[in-house]
Every structure is written in C-alpha cells, then in structure tokens.
Amino acid sequence: MPNIKLTSDEMQYIAIFESITGATTRDCVYDEHMNRLIFLVKPGEVGIAVGKNGAKIRQLRKLFGRNIEVVEYAETPEKLIANCLFPARVLSVRITKTADGRKIAIVTVDPAHKGIAIGREGRNISKARILAKRYFDIDNVIIA
C-alpha cells in the first residue's frame, strides 16, 4: 500500500462515515472538481456502507453537503479500476507503459456499458483515474 497522507478533514470524514455506516474505511478522497467524497472501503463492505436502498449514503450526502461515492478496495490496479467503474461490465484492464515511461491503464468494457463506465460528466472514469494515480501511480485510465 502506498504511503497516503490524509488531511485532518479527510480523517474527520472517515470517522463520521464509519460511525454512520459501520463499514471499515481504508481511504477518503475529496474530489474538488466534482464536489464529492470518495470512500474506499474494505472488500465486501460496500453493501454495509451504502445501506438499504442507499439510505446511509443519502444521510451522509445531507450531512456533508456533497456527493458520496463508495468504492471497494482491491490490492491490484486492475481490480481497483474495475471496482471504480462498477456497475459497468469490465472485460479487461491492461496496464502498459508509454514510450515516455508513463503508466496507463487500458480498460475494455462491454460496448453496451461504455456510457456507464464513463459515467455522467465523466465521474466514473475520473474516479478511476484519481484512485489509480493515488494507489498505483498510473497516469491515465482510458476506455478502449
């Protein structure tokens, strides 16, 4: 796991998130551009975090005044990126290096799910880019 520094705000968000949801949180990222908080939870705990019919997420959205997104943590960049793009059907994730040495992830999704993978205003793909950079130093995520 990379050495991730949390701001005091992010630590407060995690404490509140965990007390409301009961899910174990690994990370919290504030995405200024989309005015949202992205919480990374322990594998298998997304359901606990979201709550019945998204009730806990609605409660947190009201409390924090921003959108809340929950992603299941994964040890590999391929799985983490696929989790970011859920519920789109990801067929494969290939990590490759460009000529100038940058790491990029090329994601193949079911053609019918391409819009879901990108998300409204690109929110899903941008979430994948943020977390791939933060955890695996991947410079870009591209949907093929």
GROMACS .gro file of C-alpha atoms in nm:
model
  144
    1MET     CA    1   0.000   0.000   0.000
    2PRO     CA    2   0.140   0.340  -0.092
    3ASN     CA    3   0.217   0.598   0.172
    4ILE     CA    4  -0.103   0.802   0.170
    5LYS     CA    5  -0.133   1.116   0.378
    6LEU     CA    6  -0.482   1.210   0.491
    7THR     CA    7  -0.577   1.567   0.574
    8SER     CA    8  -0.746   1.630   0.909
    9ASP     CA    9  -1.071   1.693   0.718
   10GLU     CA   10  -1.043   1.354   0.546
   11MET     CA   11  -0.978   1.184   0.880
   12GLN     CA   12  -1.292   1.350   1.022
   13TYR     CA   13  -1.493   1.239   0.718
   14ILE     CA   14  -1.370   0.881   0.770
   15ALA     CA   15  -1.462   0.886   1.140
   16ILE     CA   16  -1.815   1.011   1.066
   17PHE     CA   17  -1.855   0.775   0.769
   18GLU     CA   18  -1.751   0.473   0.978
   19SER     CA   19  -1.975   0.569   1.271
   20ILE     CA   20  -2.280   0.605   1.045
   21THR     CA   21  -2.219   0.311   0.811
   22GLY     CA   22  -2.029   0.061   1.024
   23ALA     CA   23  -1.805  -0.013   0.724
   24THR     CA   24  -1.426  -0.025   0.756
   25THR     CA   25  -1.280   0.262   0.556
   26ARG     CA   26  -0.933   0.246   0.402
   27ASP     CA   27  -0.925   0.592   0.247
   28CYS     CA   28  -1.120   0.908   0.174
   29VAL     CA   29  -1.052   1.136  -0.121
   30TYR     CA   30  -1.210   1.477  -0.165
   31ASP     CA   31  -1.259   1.545  -0.536
   32GLU     CA   32  -1.289   1.923  -0.559
   33HIS     CA   33  -1.365   1.919  -0.931
   34MET     CA   34  -1.683   1.710  -0.885
   35ASN     CA   35  -1.757   1.821  -0.525
   36ARG     CA   36  -1.765   1.466  -0.395
   37LEU     CA   37  -1.610   1.245  -0.133
   38ILE     CA   38  -1.487   0.906  -0.248
   39PHE     CA   39  -1.460   0.648   0.029
   40LEU     CA   40  -1.257   0.333  -0.021
   41VAL     CA   41  -1.400   0.052   0.193
   42LYS     CA   42  -1.278  -0.294   0.283
   43PRO     CA   43  -1.367  -0.564   0.027
   44GLY     CA   44  -1.719  -0.694   0.077
   45GLU     CA   45  -1.838  -0.392   0.277
   46VAL     CA   46  -1.988  -0.173   0.002
   47GLY     CA   47  -2.338  -0.300   0.083
   48ILE     CA   48  -2.297  -0.218   0.453
   49ALA     CA   49  -2.167   0.130   0.363
   50VAL     CA   50  -2.447   0.211   0.119
   51GLY     CA   51  -2.725   0.082   0.342
   52LYS     CA   52  -3.071  -0.037   0.244
   53ASN     CA   53  -3.178   0.144  -0.074
   54GLY     CA   54  -2.885   0.387  -0.029
   55ALA     CA   55  -3.024   0.526   0.298
   56LYS     CA   56  -2.682   0.575   0.463
   57ILE     CA   57  -2.541   0.748   0.154
   58ARG     CA   58  -2.837   0.990   0.146
   59GLN     CA   59  -2.784   1.064   0.515
   60LEU     CA   60  -2.411   1.131   0.458
   61ARG     CA   61  -2.482   1.345   0.149
   62LYS     CA   62  -2.709   1.567   0.358
   63LEU     CA   63  -2.459   1.582   0.644
   64PHE     CA   64  -2.151   1.664   0.430
   65GLY     CA   65  -2.332   1.867   0.164
   66ARG     CA   66  -2.154   1.683  -0.118
   67ASN     CA   67  -2.195   1.369  -0.321
   68ILE     CA   68  -2.071   1.049  -0.162
   69GLU     CA   69  -1.925   0.761  -0.362
   70VAL     CA   70  -1.814   0.428  -0.225
   71VAL     CA   71  -1.557   0.203  -0.392
   72GLU     CA   72  -1.442  -0.140  -0.278
   73TYR     CA   73  -1.066  -0.151  -0.219
   74ALA     CA   74  -0.854  -0.400  -0.415
   75GLU     CA   75  -0.487  -0.499  -0.398
   76THR     CA   76  -0.435  -0.490  -0.776
   77PRO     CA   77  -0.473  -0.190  -1.007
   78GLU     CA   78  -0.685  -0.396  -1.249
   79LYS     CA   79  -0.940  -0.490  -0.984
   80LEU     CA   80  -0.946  -0.142  -0.825
   81ILE     CA   81  -1.014   0.020  -1.163
   82ALA     CA   82  -1.289  -0.234  -1.236
   83ASN     CA   83  -1.442  -0.156  -0.893
   84CYS     CA   84  -1.437   0.219  -0.973
   85LEU     CA   85  -1.628   0.160  -1.295
   86PHE     CA   86  -1.893  -0.066  -1.135
   87PRO     CA   87  -2.173  -0.137  -1.239
   88ALA     CA   88  -2.028  -0.132  -1.593
   89ARG     CA   89  -1.919  -0.476  -1.715
   90VAL     CA   90  -1.540  -0.453  -1.740
   91LEU     CA   91  -1.399  -0.720  -1.971
   92SER     CA   92  -1.030  -0.647  -1.914
   93VAL     CA   93  -0.785  -0.395  -1.770
   94ARG     CA   94  -0.435  -0.384  -1.919
   95ILE     CA   95  -0.157  -0.181  -1.756
   96THR     CA   96   0.104  -0.065  -2.005
   97LYS     CA   97   0.393   0.181  -2.023
   98THR     CA   98   0.409   0.457  -2.284
   99ALA     CA   99   0.727   0.545  -2.473
  100ASP     CA  100   0.795   0.826  -2.225
  101GLY     CA  101   0.768   0.586  -1.929
  102ARG     CA  102   0.421   0.679  -1.803
  103LYS     CA  103   0.191   0.402  -1.683
  104ILE     CA  104  -0.155   0.387  -1.835
  105ALA     CA  105  -0.446   0.151  -1.790
  106ILE     CA  106  -0.645   0.049  -2.095
  107VAL     CA  107  -0.991  -0.073  -1.998
  108THR     CA  108  -1.212  -0.281  -2.226
  109VAL     CA  109  -1.579  -0.274  -2.133
  110ASP     CA  110  -1.887  -0.435  -2.281
  111PRO     CA  111  -1.983  -0.193  -2.564
  112ALA     CA  112  -2.333  -0.159  -2.417
  113HIS     CA  113  -2.177  -0.047  -2.089
  114LYS     CA  114  -1.937   0.218  -2.222
  115GLY     CA  115  -2.163   0.506  -2.110
  116ILE     CA  116  -2.196   0.354  -1.762
  117ALA     CA  117  -1.817   0.312  -1.736
  118ILE     CA  118  -1.759   0.678  -1.823
  119GLY     CA  119  -2.048   0.797  -1.606
  120ARG     CA  120  -2.241   1.123  -1.611
  121GLU     CA  121  -1.999   1.409  -1.681
  122GLY     CA  122  -1.716   1.150  -1.675
  123ARG     CA  123  -1.749   1.096  -1.299
  124ASN     CA  124  -1.673   0.719  -1.300
  125ILE     CA  125  -1.369   0.739  -1.527
  126SER     CA  126  -1.236   1.037  -1.329
  127LYS     CA  127  -1.282   0.841  -1.003
  128ALA     CA  128  -1.083   0.553  -1.158
  129ARG     CA  129  -0.808   0.796  -1.264
  130ILE     CA  130  -0.786   0.955  -0.917
  131LEU     CA  131  -0.760   0.622  -0.733
  132ALA     CA  132  -0.530   0.456  -0.990
  133LYS     CA  133  -0.289   0.752  -0.958
  134ARG     CA  134  -0.311   0.761  -0.579
  135TYR     CA  135  -0.255   0.388  -0.524
  136PHE     CA  136  -0.058   0.258  -0.822
  137ASP     CA  137   0.098   0.569  -0.981
  138ILE     CA  138  -0.096   0.511  -1.304
  139ASP     CA  139  -0.103   0.834  -1.504
  140ASN     CA  140  -0.417   0.772  -1.709
  141VAL     CA  141  -0.711   0.537  -1.745
  142ILE     CA  142  -0.851   0.501  -2.095
  143ILE     CA  143  -1.166   0.319  -2.201
  144ALA     CA  144  -1.093   0.143  -2.530
   0.00000   0.00000   0.00000
